[in-house]
PDB file of C-alpha atoms in Angstrom:
ATOM      1  CA  MET A   1     -21.943  25.737 -30.269  1.00  0.00           C
ATOM      2  CA  SER A   2     -18.551  24.263 -29.549  1.00  0.00           C
ATOM      3  CA  PHE A   3     -16.804  24.431 -26.243  1.00  0.00           C
ATOM      4  CA  PRO A   4     -13.061  25.038 -26.108  1.00  0.00           C
ATOM      5  CA  LEU A   5     -10.983  22.206 -24.708  1.00  0.00           C
ATOM      6  CA  PRO A   6      -9.065  22.922 -21.539  1.00  0.00           C
ATOM      7  CA  SER A   7      -5.447  23.802 -22.134  1.00  0.00           C
ATOM      8  CA  ARG A   8      -4.259  21.125 -19.740  1.00  0.00           C
ATOM      9  CA  THR A   9      -6.215  18.023 -18.905  1.00  0.00           C
ATOM     10  CA  PRO A  10      -5.429  16.779 -15.396  1.00  0.00           C
ATOM     11  CA  TRP A  11      -3.860  13.340 -15.230  1.00  0.00           C
ATOM     12  CA  GLY A  12      -5.340  10.724 -12.964  1.00  0.00           C
ATOM     13  CA  PRO A  13      -8.298  10.843 -10.643  1.00  0.00           C
ATOM     14  CA  ARG A  14      -9.470  14.044  -9.058  1.00  0.00           C
ATOM     15  CA  ARG A  15      -8.754  14.840  -5.442  1.00  0.00           C
ATOM     16  CA  ARG A  16     -12.410  14.271  -4.457  1.00  0.00           C
ATOM     17  CA  THR A  17     -12.324  10.802  -5.997  1.00  0.00           C
ATOM     18  CA  LEU A  18      -9.181   9.906  -4.082  1.00  0.00           C
ATOM     19  CA  LEU A  19     -10.602  11.207  -0.817  1.00  0.00           C
ATOM     20  CA  ALA A  20     -13.846   9.291  -1.329  1.00  0.00           C
ATOM     21  CA  ALA A  21     -11.903   6.103  -2.096  1.00  0.00           C
ATOM     22  CA  ALA A  22      -9.736   6.608   0.978  1.00  0.00           C
ATOM     23  CA  ALA A  23     -12.790   7.183   3.174  1.00  0.00           C
ATOM     24  CA  GLY A  24     -14.380   4.001   1.851  1.00  0.00           C
ATOM     25  CA  THR A  25     -11.145   2.125   2.475  1.00  0.00           C
ATOM     26  CA  PHE A  26     -10.998   3.283   6.073  1.00  0.00           C
ATOM     27  CA  ALA A  27     -14.612   2.276   6.628  1.00  0.00           C
ATOM     28  CA  LEU A  28     -14.134  -1.188   5.138  1.00  0.00           C
ATOM     29  CA  ALA A  29     -10.788  -1.824   6.785  1.00  0.00           C
ATOM     30  CA  GLY A  30     -12.162  -0.786  10.145  1.00  0.00           C
ATOM     31  CA  CYS A  31     -15.180  -3.075   9.841  1.00  0.00           C
ATOM     32  CA  SER A  32     -13.429  -6.091   8.403  1.00  0.00           C
ATOM     33  CA  THR A  33     -12.022  -8.857  10.510  1.00  0.00           C
ATOM     34  CA  PRO A  34     -10.287 -11.936   9.265  1.00  0.00           C
ATOM     35  CA  GLU A  35     -12.629 -14.857   9.214  1.00  0.00           C
ATOM     36  CA  PRO A  36     -11.436 -18.363   8.446  1.00  0.00           C
ATOM     37  CA  SER A  37     -12.859 -19.903   5.344  1.00  0.00           C
ATOM     38  CA  ARG A  38     -15.114 -22.915   5.655  1.00  0.00           C
ATOM     39  CA  ASP A  39     -13.973 -24.190   2.275  1.00  0.00           C
ATOM     40  CA  THR A  40     -11.157 -26.479   3.346  1.00  0.00           C
ATOM     41  CA  THR A  41     -10.549 -29.855   1.835  1.00  0.00           C
ATOM     42  CA  GLY A  42      -8.266 -32.440   3.319  1.00  0.00           C
ATOM     43  CA  GLY A  43      -6.671 -30.010   5.768  1.00  0.00           C
ATOM     44  CA  SER A  44      -5.239 -27.792   3.031  1.00  0.00           C
ATOM     45  CA  PRO A  45      -6.004 -24.068   3.161  1.00  0.00           C
ATOM     46  CA  SER A  46      -8.776 -22.786   0.923  1.00  0.00           C
ATOM     47  CA  ALA A  47      -8.253 -20.295  -1.880  1.00  0.00           C
ATOM     48  CA  ALA A  48      -9.601 -17.558   0.402  1.00  0.00           C
ATOM     49  CA  ASP A  49      -7.164 -18.438   3.184  1.00  0.00           C
ATOM     50  CA  ARG A  50      -4.260 -18.499   0.734  1.00  0.00           C
ATOM     51  CA  ALA A  51      -5.333 -15.143  -0.734  1.00  0.00           C
ATOM     52  CA  ARG A  52      -5.674 -13.625   2.754  1.00  0.00           C
ATOM     53  CA  THR A  53      -2.230 -14.921   3.774  1.00  0.00           C
ATOM     54  CA  ARG A  54      -0.669 -13.651   0.533  1.00  0.00           C
ATOM     55  CA  ALA A  55      -2.333 -10.224   0.933  1.00  0.00           C
ATOM     56  CA  ALA A  56      -1.132  -9.935   4.544  1.00  0.00           C
ATOM     57  CA  ARG A  57       2.394 -10.907   3.525  1.00  0.00           C
ATOM     58  CA  ASP A  58       2.389  -8.449   0.603  1.00  0.00           C
ATOM     59  CA  SER A  59       1.148  -5.581   2.791  1.00  0.00           C
ATOM     60  CA  THR A  60       3.758  -6.355   5.439  1.00  0.00           C
ATOM     61  CA  THR A  61       6.486  -6.459   2.790  1.00  0.00           C
ATOM     62  CA  LEU A  62       5.249  -3.139   1.377  1.00  0.00           C
ATOM     63  CA  ALA A  63       5.373  -1.592   4.858  1.00  0.00           C
ATOM     64  CA  GLY A  64       8.957  -2.852   5.083  1.00  0.00           C
ATOM     65  CA  ARG A  65       9.778  -1.099   1.808  1.00  0.00           C
ATOM     66  CA  TYR A  66       8.370   2.131   3.192  1.00  0.00           C
ATOM     67  CA  THR A  67      10.483   1.665   6.323  1.00  0.00           C
ATOM     68  CA  ALA A  68      13.626   1.136   4.223  1.00  0.00           C
ATOM     69  CA  VAL A  69      12.976   4.270   2.140  1.00  0.00           C
ATOM     70  CA  ILE A  70      12.308   6.329   5.272  1.00  0.00           C
ATOM     71  CA  ALA A  71      15.545   5.040   6.808  1.00  0.00           C
ATOM     72  CA  ALA A  72      17.522   5.838   3.651  1.00  0.00           C
ATOM     73  CA  HIS A  73      15.868   9.219   3.064  1.00  0.00           C
ATOM     74  CA  PRO A  74      14.824  10.723   6.432  1.00  0.00           C
ATOM     75  CA  GLY A  75      13.541  13.843   4.682  1.00  0.00           C
ATOM     76  CA  LEU A  76      10.689  11.777   3.224  1.00  0.00           C
ATOM     77  CA  GLU A  77       9.449  10.539   6.597  1.00  0.00           C
ATOM     78  CA  GLU A  78       6.695  13.137   6.975  1.00  0.00           C
ATOM     79  CA  ARG A  79       5.320  12.269   3.546  1.00  0.00           C
ATOM     80  CA  LEU A  80       5.696   8.489   3.766  1.00  0.00           C
ATOM     81  CA  ALA A  81       4.807   7.738   7.396  1.00  0.00           C
ATOM     82  CA  PRO A  82       1.017   7.920   6.813  1.00  0.00           C
ATOM     83  CA  LEU A  83       1.271   5.662   3.748  1.00  0.00           C
ATOM     84  CA  ARG A  84       3.408   3.188   5.683  1.00  0.00           C
ATOM     85  CA  ALA A  85       0.887   3.222   8.533  1.00  0.00           C
ATOM     86  CA  GLU A  86      -1.850   2.389   6.024  1.00  0.00           C
ATOM     87  CA  ALA A  87       0.174  -0.565   4.719  1.00  0.00           C
ATOM     88  CA  VAL A  88       0.515  -1.819   8.309  1.00  0.00           C
ATOM     89  CA  ARG A  89      -3.257  -1.423   8.840  1.00  0.00           C
ATOM     90  CA  HIS A  90      -3.920  -3.310   5.626  1.00  0.00           C
ATOM     91  CA  ALA A  91      -1.683  -6.162   6.768  1.00  0.00           C
ATOM     92  CA  LYS A  92      -3.573  -6.319  10.071  1.00  0.00           C
ATOM     93  CA  ALA A  93      -6.925  -6.268   8.248  1.00  0.00           C
ATOM     94  CA  PHE A  94      -5.778  -9.349   6.318  1.00  0.00           C
ATOM     95  CA  GLY A  95      -4.726 -11.070   9.536  1.00  0.00           C
ATOM     96  CA  ALA A  96      -1.004 -10.320   9.850  1.00  0.00           C
ATOM     97  CA  GLY A  97       0.189 -10.286  13.421  1.00  0.00           C
ATOM     98  CA  SER A  98      -2.546 -12.647  14.552  1.00  0.00           C
ATOM     99  CA  GLY A  99      -0.105 -15.531  14.841  1.00  0.00           C
ATOM    100  CA  GLY A 100      -0.690 -16.737  11.285  1.00  0.00           C
ATOM    101  CA  ALA A 101       1.813 -17.589   8.611  1.00  0.00           C
ATOM    102  CA  ALA A 102       1.522 -14.103   7.149  1.00  0.00           C
ATOM    103  CA  ALA A 103       3.024 -12.537  10.235  1.00  0.00           C
ATOM    104  CA  SER A 104       5.989 -14.873  10.382  1.00  0.00           C
ATOM    105  CA  SER A 105       6.769 -14.942   6.661  1.00  0.00           C
ATOM    106  CA  ALA A 106       7.377 -11.217   6.200  1.00  0.00           C
ATOM    107  CA  PRO A 107      11.049 -10.339   6.537  1.00  0.00           C
ATOM    108  CA  ASN A 108      10.650  -6.595   6.915  1.00  0.00           C
ATOM    109  CA  SER A 109       7.821  -6.440   9.419  1.00  0.00           C
ATOM    110  CA  ALA A 110       8.276  -3.808  12.087  1.00  0.00           C
ATOM    111  CA  SER A 111       6.003  -2.013  14.471  1.00  0.00           C
ATOM    112  CA  PRO A 112       5.315   1.694  13.931  1.00  0.00           C
ATOM    113  CA  SER A 113       7.368   2.538  17.020  1.00  0.00           C
ATOM    114  CA  ALA A 114      10.261   0.452  15.730  1.00  0.00           C
ATOM    115  CA  SER A 115      10.145   2.233  12.383  1.00  0.00           C
ATOM    116  CA  ALA A 116      10.015   5.597  14.134  1.00  0.00           C
ATOM    117  CA  SER A 117      13.063   4.725  16.199  1.00  0.00           C
ATOM    118  CA  ALA A 118      14.821   3.345  13.135  1.00  0.00           C
ATOM    119  CA  SER A 119      14.110   6.474  11.135  1.00  0.00           C
ATOM    120  CA  GLY A 120      14.989   8.650  14.122  1.00  0.00           C
ATOM    121  CA  SER A 121      18.364   6.955  14.475  1.00  0.00           C
ATOM    122  CA  ALA A 122      18.878   7.232  10.732  1.00  0.00           C
ATOM    123  CA  SER A 123      18.222  10.955  10.784  1.00  0.00           C
ATOM    124  CA  ALA A 124      20.469  11.369  13.827  1.00  0.00           C
ATOM    125  CA  SER A 125      23.300   9.636  12.065  1.00  0.00           C
ATOM    126  CA  ALA A 126      25.275  11.933   9.819  1.00  0.00           C
ATOM    127  CA  SER A 127      26.390   9.011   7.687  1.00  0.00           C
ATOM    128  CA  ALA A 128      22.906   7.693   6.912  1.00  0.00           C
ATOM    129  CA  SER A 129      22.508   7.476   3.169  1.00  0.00           C
ATOM    130  CA  ALA A 130      20.706   5.484   0.526  1.00  0.00           C
ATOM    131  CA  SER A 131      23.674   3.138   0.253  1.00  0.00           C
ATOM    132  CA  ALA A 132      23.038   2.055   3.861  1.00  0.00           C
ATOM    133  CA  SER A 133      19.709   0.513   2.802  1.00  0.00           C
ATOM    134  CA  PRO A 134      20.163  -2.033   0.035  1.00  0.00           C
ATOM    135  CA  GLY A 135      17.491  -1.944  -2.621  1.00  0.00           C
ATOM    136  CA  VAL A 136      16.582   1.720  -2.079  1.00  0.00           C
ATOM    137  CA  ALA A 137      17.338   4.208  -4.837  1.00  0.00           C
ATOM    138  CA  GLU A 138      19.903   6.862  -3.993  1.00  0.00           C
ATOM    139  CA  ARG A 139      17.765   9.769  -5.164  1.00  0.00           C
ATOM    140  CA  PRO A 140      14.577  10.448  -3.185  1.00  0.00           C
ATOM    141  CA  LYS A 141      12.533  10.958  -6.364  1.00  0.00           C
ATOM    142  CA  ASP A 142      13.630   7.561  -7.660  1.00  0.00           C
ATOM    143  CA  ALA A 143      12.782   5.961  -4.317  1.00  0.00           C
ATOM    144  CA  LEU A 144       9.300   7.510  -4.480  1.00  0.00           C
ATOM    145  CA  ALA A 145       8.858   6.277  -8.044  1.00  0.00           C
ATOM    146  CA  ASP A 146       9.886   2.761  -6.959  1.00  0.00           C
ATOM    147  CA  LEU A 147       7.321   2.831  -4.141  1.00  0.00           C
ATOM    148  CA  ALA A 148       4.655   4.058  -6.566  1.00  0.00           C
ATOM    149  CA  SER A 149       5.448   1.168  -8.912  1.00  0.00           C
ATOM    150  CA  ALA A 150       5.262  -1.326  -6.054  1.00  0.00           C
ATOM    151  CA  GLU A 151       1.916   0.074  -4.861  1.00  0.00           C
ATOM    152  CA  LEU A 152       0.463  -0.004  -8.378  1.00  0.00           C
ATOM    153  CA  ALA A 153       1.681  -3.529  -9.090  1.00  0.00           C
ATOM    154  CA  LEU A 154       0.217  -4.753  -5.811  1.00  0.00           C
ATOM    155  CA  ALA A 155      -3.085  -2.974  -6.492  1.00  0.00           C
ATOM    156  CA  ASP A 156      -3.270  -4.652  -9.916  1.00  0.00           C
ATOM    157  CA  GLU A 157      -2.467  -8.050  -8.403  1.00  0.00           C
ATOM    158  CA  ARG A 158      -5.181  -7.648  -5.785  1.00  0.00           C
ATOM    159  CA  THR A 159      -7.711  -6.534  -8.367  1.00  0.00           C
ATOM    160  CA  GLN A 160      -7.033  -9.675 -10.394  1.00  0.00           C
ATOM    161  CA  ALA A 161      -7.400 -11.852  -7.279  1.00  0.00           C
ATOM    162  CA  LEU A 162     -10.949 -10.608  -6.677  1.00  0.00           C
ATOM    163  CA  VAL A 163     -12.533 -13.306  -8.839  1.00  0.00           C
ATOM    164  CA  GLU A 164     -11.012 -16.104  -6.746  1.00  0.00           C
ATOM    165  CA  VAL A 165     -12.271 -15.096  -3.288  1.00  0.00           C
ATOM    166  CA  PRO A 166     -15.660 -14.871  -1.539  1.00  0.00           C
ATOM    167  CA  GLY A 167     -17.629 -11.690  -0.806  1.00  0.00           C
ATOM    168  CA  GLU A 168     -16.171 -10.117   2.343  1.00  0.00           C
ATOM    169  CA  LEU A 169     -12.565 -10.844   1.385  1.00  0.00           C
ATOM    170  CA  ALA A 170     -13.246  -9.606  -2.158  1.00  0.00           C
ATOM    171  CA  ARG A 171     -14.601  -6.339  -0.756  1.00  0.00           C
ATOM    172  CA  LEU A 172     -11.558  -5.950   1.470  1.00  0.00           C
ATOM    173  CA  LEU A 173      -9.187  -6.706  -1.423  1.00  0.00           C
ATOM    174  CA  ALA A 174     -11.005  -4.198  -3.643  1.00  0.00           C
ATOM    175  CA  SER A 175     -10.862  -1.550  -0.948  1.00  0.00           C
ATOM    176  CA  VAL A 176      -7.160  -2.060  -0.277  1.00  0.00           C
ATOM    177  CA  ALA A 177      -6.440  -2.167  -4.024  1.00  0.00           C
ATOM    178  CA  ALA A 178      -8.192   1.196  -4.411  1.00  0.00           C
ATOM    179  CA  ALA A 179      -6.147   2.610  -1.553  1.00  0.00           C
ATOM    180  CA  GLY A 180      -2.975   1.263  -3.168  1.00  0.00           C
ATOM    181  CA  ALA A 181      -3.863   2.923  -6.463  1.00  0.00           C
ATOM    182  CA  ALA A 182      -4.440   6.201  -4.614  1.00  0.00           C
ATOM    183  CA  HIS A 183      -1.087   5.805  -2.840  1.00  0.00           C
ATOM    184  CA  ALA A 184       0.608   5.185  -6.198  1.00  0.00           C
ATOM    185  CA  PHE A 185      -0.971   8.334  -7.598  1.00  0.00           C
ATOM    186  CA  LEU A 186       0.172  10.414  -4.607  1.00  0.00           C
ATOM    187  CA  LEU A 187       3.693   8.972  -4.757  1.00  0.00           C
ATOM    188  CA  THR A 188       3.892   9.634  -8.515  1.00  0.00           C
ATOM    189  CA  LYS A 189       2.880  13.259  -8.015  1.00  0.00           C
ATOM    190  CA  ALA A 190       5.423  13.604  -5.195  1.00  0.00           C
ATOM    191  CA  ALA A 191       8.173  12.163  -7.376  1.00  0.00           C
ATOM    192  CA  LYS A 192       7.714  14.869 -10.032  1.00  0.00           C
TER     193      LYS A 192
END
């Protein structure tokens, strides 16, 4: 007995899979706190400390990209604000804002209230456009596709970094990478 194939196979993970991954991410991110590595030699930072600093910087930079897209395309704020907030939470989970190098090295770091006021002023301004934010695509769909690419590239980078770091940091990186892949999927669907 043969079964007919479905006429259209869904692309990507199912909604339940994404929700389960997001729930796991929230649980891990909420329970994880930055802990300094004991593997330091000669005063230089360990591989874990470097990976944590890099991950915090990357998450802060990603949050800055979200802020720029929201400022350039105020109509996307409702859709992008939760994803931006997650990027900020990820940066904090990696230790950004705790006085470390990650907090000071990110050029686009902004608090959620600052991004809300920036996007509010952008939407209030009649002349706000994509050209006002350098590096943001003029069309909203292209801006969403660019964010999806950035999220996916960062998720891939974090997945590859898992082999270089110890247990707790590896779990946090895996969790945030899964969240990034889910964000990329959502942004790709929104860009269609």
